[in-house]
Amino acid sequence: MRLFFPLLVLTAACARSDERWIEALDDPDPFERALAAFALCEQAPERAPLTLGVLLETVDRSELELGAHAARHLELLARSIPDSLRARLAANPLMTEARRRAIEDALRGAGRGRR
């Protein structure tokens, strides 16, 4: 599964335009939203900030078994929008522990942890 999933995302990313992936971020199926977020991060890094909400949602959805992939993409995102991630931490004191930990780990992993 560890090698298969990235291959699946890359294969799927080649089949859709950025606009189709952006539309899929609003898909009713959380698995489809997660795949869209991963693919958009890989295919169009400049549009990756659009995926933040879906990545955080995916961290919380243990039944999808995609939390580790979402966390890895959050770390990539933390390199370009660390202030947005810090703002999410500060703005929501009721954030789930999984989301809070994923954001903090992403910031640390990107070398942009709390100072």
mmCIF file with all atom_site columns, C-alpha atoms in Angstrom:
data_model
loop_
_atom_site.group_PDB
_atom_site.id
_atom_site.type_symbol
_atom_site.label_atom_id
_atom_site.label_alt_id
_atom_site.label_comp_id
_atom_site.label_asym_id
_atom_site.label_entity_id
_atom_site.label_seq_id
_atom_site.pdbx_PDB_ins_code
_atom_site.Cartn_x
_atom_site.Cartn_y
_atom_site.Cartn_z
_atom_site.occupancy
_atom_site.B_iso_or_equiv
_atom_site.pdbx_formal_charge
_atom_site.auth_seq_id
_atom_site.auth_comp_id
_atom_site.auth_asym_id
_atom_site.auth_atom_id
_atom_site.pdbx_PDB_model_num
ATOM 1   C CA . MET A 1 1   ? 0.000   0.000  0.000   1.00 0.00 ? 1   MET A CA 1
ATOM 2   C CA . ARG A 1 2   ? 2.843   2.397  0.833   1.00 0.00 ? 2   ARG A CA 1
ATOM 3   C CA . LEU A 1 3   ? 4.203   2.283  -2.739  1.00 0.00 ? 3   LEU A CA 1
ATOM 4   C CA . PHE A 1 4   ? 0.882   1.715  -4.446  1.00 0.00 ? 4   PHE A CA 1
ATOM 5   C CA . PHE A 1 5   ? -0.867  4.828  -3.150  1.00 0.00 ? 5   PHE A CA 1
ATOM 6   C CA . PRO A 1 6   ? 1.620   7.423  -4.495  1.00 0.00 ? 6   PRO A CA 1
ATOM 7   C CA . LEU A 1 7   ? 1.550   5.644  -7.839  1.00 0.00 ? 7   LEU A CA 1
ATOM 8   C CA . LEU A 1 8   ? -2.250  5.771  -7.809  1.00 0.00 ? 8   LEU A CA 1
ATOM 9   C CA . VAL A 1 9   ? -2.237  9.514  -7.085  1.00 0.00 ? 9   VAL A CA 1
ATOM 10  C CA . LEU A 1 10  ? 0.339   10.255 -9.769  1.00 0.00 ? 10  LEU A CA 1
ATOM 11  C CA . THR A 1 11  ? -1.526  8.175  -12.331 1.00 0.00 ? 11  THR A CA 1
ATOM 12  C CA . ALA A 1 12  ? -4.798  9.862  -11.466 1.00 0.00 ? 12  ALA A CA 1
ATOM 13  C CA . ALA A 1 13  ? -3.187  13.308 -11.521 1.00 0.00 ? 13  ALA A CA 1
ATOM 14  C CA . CYS A 1 14  ? -2.156  12.803 -15.113 1.00 0.00 ? 14  CYS A CA 1
ATOM 15  C CA . ALA A 1 15  ? -5.740  12.095 -16.094 1.00 0.00 ? 15  ALA A CA 1
ATOM 16  C CA . ARG A 1 16  ? -7.349  15.326 -14.838 1.00 0.00 ? 16  ARG A CA 1
ATOM 17  C CA . SER A 1 17  ? -6.826  19.037 -15.236 1.00 0.00 ? 17  SER A CA 1
ATOM 18  C CA . ASP A 1 18  ? -6.170  21.311 -12.266 1.00 0.00 ? 18  ASP A CA 1
ATOM 19  C CA . GLU A 1 19  ? -9.701  22.670 -12.581 1.00 0.00 ? 19  GLU A CA 1
ATOM 20  C CA . ARG A 1 20  ? -11.219 19.184 -12.339 1.00 0.00 ? 20  ARG A CA 1
ATOM 21  C CA . TRP A 1 21  ? -9.181  18.471 -9.200  1.00 0.00 ? 21  TRP A CA 1
ATOM 22  C CA . ILE A 1 22  ? -10.280 21.791 -7.701  1.00 0.00 ? 22  ILE A CA 1
ATOM 23  C CA . GLU A 1 23  ? -13.918 20.871 -8.385  1.00 0.00 ? 23  GLU A CA 1
ATOM 24  C CA . ALA A 1 24  ? -13.331 17.467 -6.776  1.00 0.00 ? 24  ALA A CA 1
ATOM 25  C CA . LEU A 1 25  ? -12.290 19.184 -3.528  1.00 0.00 ? 25  LEU A CA 1
ATOM 26  C CA . ASP A 1 26  ? -16.052 19.692 -3.020  1.00 0.00 ? 26  ASP A CA 1
ATOM 27  C CA . ASP A 1 27  ? -17.041 16.105 -3.890  1.00 0.00 ? 27  ASP A CA 1
ATOM 28  C CA . PRO A 1 28  ? -19.538 14.592 -1.425  1.00 0.00 ? 28  PRO A CA 1
ATOM 29  C CA . ASP A 1 29  ? -17.259 11.556 -0.965  1.00 0.00 ? 29  ASP A CA 1
ATOM 30  C CA . PRO A 1 30  ? -14.454 12.295 1.554   1.00 0.00 ? 30  PRO A CA 1
ATOM 31  C CA . PHE A 1 31  ? -12.157 9.754  -0.127  1.00 0.00 ? 31  PHE A CA 1
ATOM 32  C CA . GLU A 1 32  ? -12.537 11.569 -3.463  1.00 0.00 ? 32  GLU A CA 1
ATOM 33  C CA . ARG A 1 33  ? -11.872 14.912 -1.757  1.00 0.00 ? 33  ARG A CA 1
ATOM 34  C CA . ALA A 1 34  ? -8.693  13.506 -0.223  1.00 0.00 ? 34  ALA A CA 1
ATOM 35  C CA . LEU A 1 35  ? -7.472  12.107 -3.544  1.00 0.00 ? 35  LEU A CA 1
ATOM 36  C CA . ALA A 1 36  ? -8.184  15.460 -5.181  1.00 0.00 ? 36  ALA A CA 1
ATOM 37  C CA . ALA A 1 37  ? -6.174  17.271 -2.506  1.00 0.00 ? 37  ALA A CA 1
ATOM 38  C CA . PHE A 1 38  ? -3.212  14.910 -2.869  1.00 0.00 ? 38  PHE A CA 1
ATOM 39  C CA . ALA A 1 39  ? -3.277  15.095 -6.658  1.00 0.00 ? 39  ALA A CA 1
ATOM 40  C CA . LEU A 1 40  ? -3.571  18.877 -6.717  1.00 0.00 ? 40  LEU A CA 1
ATOM 41  C CA . CYS A 1 41  ? -0.610  19.213 -4.326  1.00 0.00 ? 41  CYS A CA 1
ATOM 42  C CA . GLU A 1 42  ? 1.455   16.993 -6.623  1.00 0.00 ? 42  GLU A CA 1
ATOM 43  C CA . GLN A 1 43  ? 0.250   18.358 -9.959  1.00 0.00 ? 43  GLN A CA 1
ATOM 44  C CA . ALA A 1 44  ? -0.079  22.068 -9.196  1.00 0.00 ? 44  ALA A CA 1
ATOM 45  C CA . PRO A 1 45  ? 1.884   23.041 -6.058  1.00 0.00 ? 45  PRO A CA 1
ATOM 46  C CA . GLU A 1 46  ? 1.021   26.702 -6.595  1.00 0.00 ? 46  GLU A CA 1
ATOM 47  C CA . ARG A 1 47  ? -2.639  25.787 -6.016  1.00 0.00 ? 47  ARG A CA 1
ATOM 48  C CA . ALA A 1 48  ? -1.937  23.540 -3.033  1.00 0.00 ? 48  ALA A CA 1
ATOM 49  C CA . PRO A 1 49  ? -3.166  26.136 -0.491  1.00 0.00 ? 49  PRO A CA 1
ATOM 50  C CA . LEU A 1 50  ? -6.684  25.379 -1.775  1.00 0.00 ? 50  LEU A CA 1
ATOM 51  C CA . THR A 1 51  ? -6.313  21.895 -0.286  1.00 0.00 ? 51  THR A CA 1
ATOM 52  C CA . LEU A 1 52  ? -5.692  22.934 3.324   1.00 0.00 ? 52  LEU A CA 1
ATOM 53  C CA . GLY A 1 53  ? -9.242  22.344 4.568   1.00 0.00 ? 53  GLY A CA 1
ATOM 54  C CA . VAL A 1 54  ? -9.507  18.946 2.898   1.00 0.00 ? 54  VAL A CA 1
ATOM 55  C CA . LEU A 1 55  ? -6.112  17.839 4.207   1.00 0.00 ? 55  LEU A CA 1
ATOM 56  C CA . LEU A 1 56  ? -7.086  18.786 7.762   1.00 0.00 ? 56  LEU A CA 1
ATOM 57  C CA . GLU A 1 57  ? -10.422 16.995 7.374   1.00 0.00 ? 57  GLU A CA 1
ATOM 58  C CA . THR A 1 58  ? -8.621  13.892 6.087   1.00 0.00 ? 58  THR A CA 1
ATOM 59  C CA . VAL A 1 59  ? -6.362  13.830 9.147   1.00 0.00 ? 59  VAL A CA 1
ATOM 60  C CA . ASP A 1 60  ? -9.521  13.490 11.271  1.00 0.00 ? 60  ASP A CA 1
ATOM 61  C CA . ARG A 1 61  ? -11.137 10.768 9.140   1.00 0.00 ? 61  ARG A CA 1
ATOM 62  C CA . SER A 1 62  ? -9.428  7.620  10.406  1.00 0.00 ? 62  SER A CA 1
ATOM 63  C CA . GLU A 1 63  ? -11.854 5.411  8.476   1.00 0.00 ? 63  GLU A CA 1
ATOM 64  C CA . LEU A 1 64  ? -10.282 6.651  5.236   1.00 0.00 ? 64  LEU A CA 1
ATOM 65  C CA . GLU A 1 65  ? -6.849  5.389  6.356   1.00 0.00 ? 65  GLU A CA 1
ATOM 66  C CA . LEU A 1 66  ? -5.249  8.355  4.587   1.00 0.00 ? 66  LEU A CA 1
ATOM 67  C CA . GLY A 1 67  ? -4.118  10.350 7.613   1.00 0.00 ? 67  GLY A CA 1
ATOM 68  C CA . ALA A 1 68  ? -0.406  9.707  7.049   1.00 0.00 ? 68  ALA A CA 1
ATOM 69  C CA . HIS A 1 69  ? -0.675  10.838 3.431   1.00 0.00 ? 69  HIS A CA 1
ATOM 70  C CA . ALA A 1 70  ? -2.582  13.953 4.477   1.00 0.00 ? 70  ALA A CA 1
ATOM 71  C CA . ALA A 1 71  ? 0.046   14.733 7.119   1.00 0.00 ? 71  ALA A CA 1
ATOM 72  C CA . ARG A 1 72  ? 2.843   14.399 4.550   1.00 0.00 ? 72  ARG A CA 1
ATOM 73  C CA . HIS A 1 73  ? 1.052   16.804 2.198   1.00 0.00 ? 73  HIS A CA 1
ATOM 74  C CA . LEU A 1 74  ? 0.470   19.221 5.088   1.00 0.00 ? 74  LEU A CA 1
ATOM 75  C CA . GLU A 1 75  ? 4.216   19.278 5.669   1.00 0.00 ? 75  GLU A CA 1
ATOM 76  C CA . LEU A 1 76  ? 4.791   20.177 2.015   1.00 0.00 ? 76  LEU A CA 1
ATOM 77  C CA . LEU A 1 77  ? 2.155   22.882 2.339   1.00 0.00 ? 77  LEU A CA 1
ATOM 78  C CA . ALA A 1 78  ? 3.761   24.210 5.531   1.00 0.00 ? 78  ALA A CA 1
ATOM 79  C CA . ARG A 1 79  ? 6.811   25.192 3.509   1.00 0.00 ? 79  ARG A CA 1
ATOM 80  C CA . SER A 1 80  ? 4.774   27.655 1.451   1.00 0.00 ? 80  SER A CA 1
ATOM 81  C CA . ILE A 1 81  ? 2.034   28.836 3.825   1.00 0.00 ? 81  ILE A CA 1
ATOM 82  C CA . PRO A 1 82  ? 3.304   28.485 7.402   1.00 0.00 ? 82  PRO A CA 1
ATOM 83  C CA . ASP A 1 83  ? 1.432   31.598 8.537   1.00 0.00 ? 83  ASP A CA 1
ATOM 84  C CA . SER A 1 84  ? -1.900  30.140 7.390   1.00 0.00 ? 84  SER A CA 1
ATOM 85  C CA . LEU A 1 85  ? -1.236  26.988 9.387   1.00 0.00 ? 85  LEU A CA 1
ATOM 86  C CA . ARG A 1 86  ? -0.226  28.967 12.473  1.00 0.00 ? 86  ARG A CA 1
ATOM 87  C CA . ALA A 1 87  ? -3.396  31.051 12.094  1.00 0.00 ? 87  ALA A CA 1
ATOM 88  C CA . ARG A 1 88  ? -5.470  27.855 12.034  1.00 0.00 ? 88  ARG A CA 1
ATOM 89  C CA . LEU A 1 89  ? -3.858  26.774 15.297  1.00 0.00 ? 89  LEU A CA 1
ATOM 90  C CA . ALA A 1 90  ? -4.505  30.113 16.975  1.00 0.00 ? 90  ALA A CA 1
ATOM 91  C CA . ALA A 1 91  ? -8.021  30.645 15.645  1.00 0.00 ? 91  ALA A CA 1
ATOM 92  C CA . ASN A 1 92  ? -9.596  27.393 16.763  1.00 0.00 ? 92  ASN A CA 1
ATOM 93  C CA . PRO A 1 93  ? -9.072  26.368 20.394  1.00 0.00 ? 93  PRO A CA 1
ATOM 94  C CA . LEU A 1 94  ? -11.604 23.539 19.902  1.00 0.00 ? 94  LEU A CA 1
ATOM 95  C CA . MET A 1 95  ? -9.631  21.936 17.064  1.00 0.00 ? 95  MET A CA 1
ATOM 96  C CA . THR A 1 96  ? -9.332  18.170 17.327  1.00 0.00 ? 96  THR A CA 1
ATOM 97  C CA . GLU A 1 97  ? -6.121  16.830 18.778  1.00 0.00 ? 97  GLU A CA 1
ATOM 98  C CA . ALA A 1 98  ? -5.382  15.001 15.506  1.00 0.00 ? 98  ALA A CA 1
ATOM 99  C CA . ARG A 1 99  ? -5.574  18.231 13.506  1.00 0.00 ? 99  ARG A CA 1
ATOM 100 C CA . ARG A 1 100 ? -3.563  20.214 16.031  1.00 0.00 ? 100 ARG A CA 1
ATOM 101 C CA . ARG A 1 101 ? -0.835  17.559 16.120  1.00 0.00 ? 101 ARG A CA 1
ATOM 102 C CA . ALA A 1 102 ? -0.784  17.292 12.294  1.00 0.00 ? 102 ALA A CA 1
ATOM 103 C CA . ILE A 1 103 ? -0.337  21.056 11.908  1.00 0.00 ? 103 ILE A CA 1
ATOM 104 C CA . GLU A 1 104 ? 2.358   21.254 14.594  1.00 0.00 ? 104 GLU A CA 1
ATOM 105 C CA . ASP A 1 105 ? 4.210   18.279 13.082  1.00 0.00 ? 105 ASP A CA 1
ATOM 106 C CA . ALA A 1 106 ? 3.939   19.784 9.586   1.00 0.00 ? 106 ALA A CA 1
ATOM 107 C CA . LEU A 1 107 ? 5.366   23.094 10.766  1.00 0.00 ? 107 LEU A CA 1
ATOM 108 C CA . ARG A 1 108 ? 8.202   21.343 12.609  1.00 0.00 ? 108 ARG A CA 1
ATOM 109 C CA . GLY A 1 109 ? 8.904   19.079 9.641   1.00 0.00 ? 109 GLY A CA 1
ATOM 110 C CA . ALA A 1 110 ? 9.063   22.075 7.326   1.00 0.00 ? 110 ALA A CA 1
ATOM 111 C CA . GLY A 1 111 ? 11.439  23.810 9.730   1.00 0.00 ? 111 GLY A CA 1
ATOM 112 C CA . ARG A 1 112 ? 8.854   26.434 10.596  1.00 0.00 ? 112 ARG A CA 1
ATOM 113 C CA . GLY A 1 113 ? 7.721   25.356 14.053  1.00 0.00 ? 113 GLY A CA 1
ATOM 114 C CA . ARG A 1 114 ? 6.713   27.740 16.788  1.00 0.00 ? 114 ARG A CA 1
ATOM 115 C CA . ARG A 1 115 ? 9.393   30.192 17.718  1.00 0.00 ? 115 ARG A CA 1
#
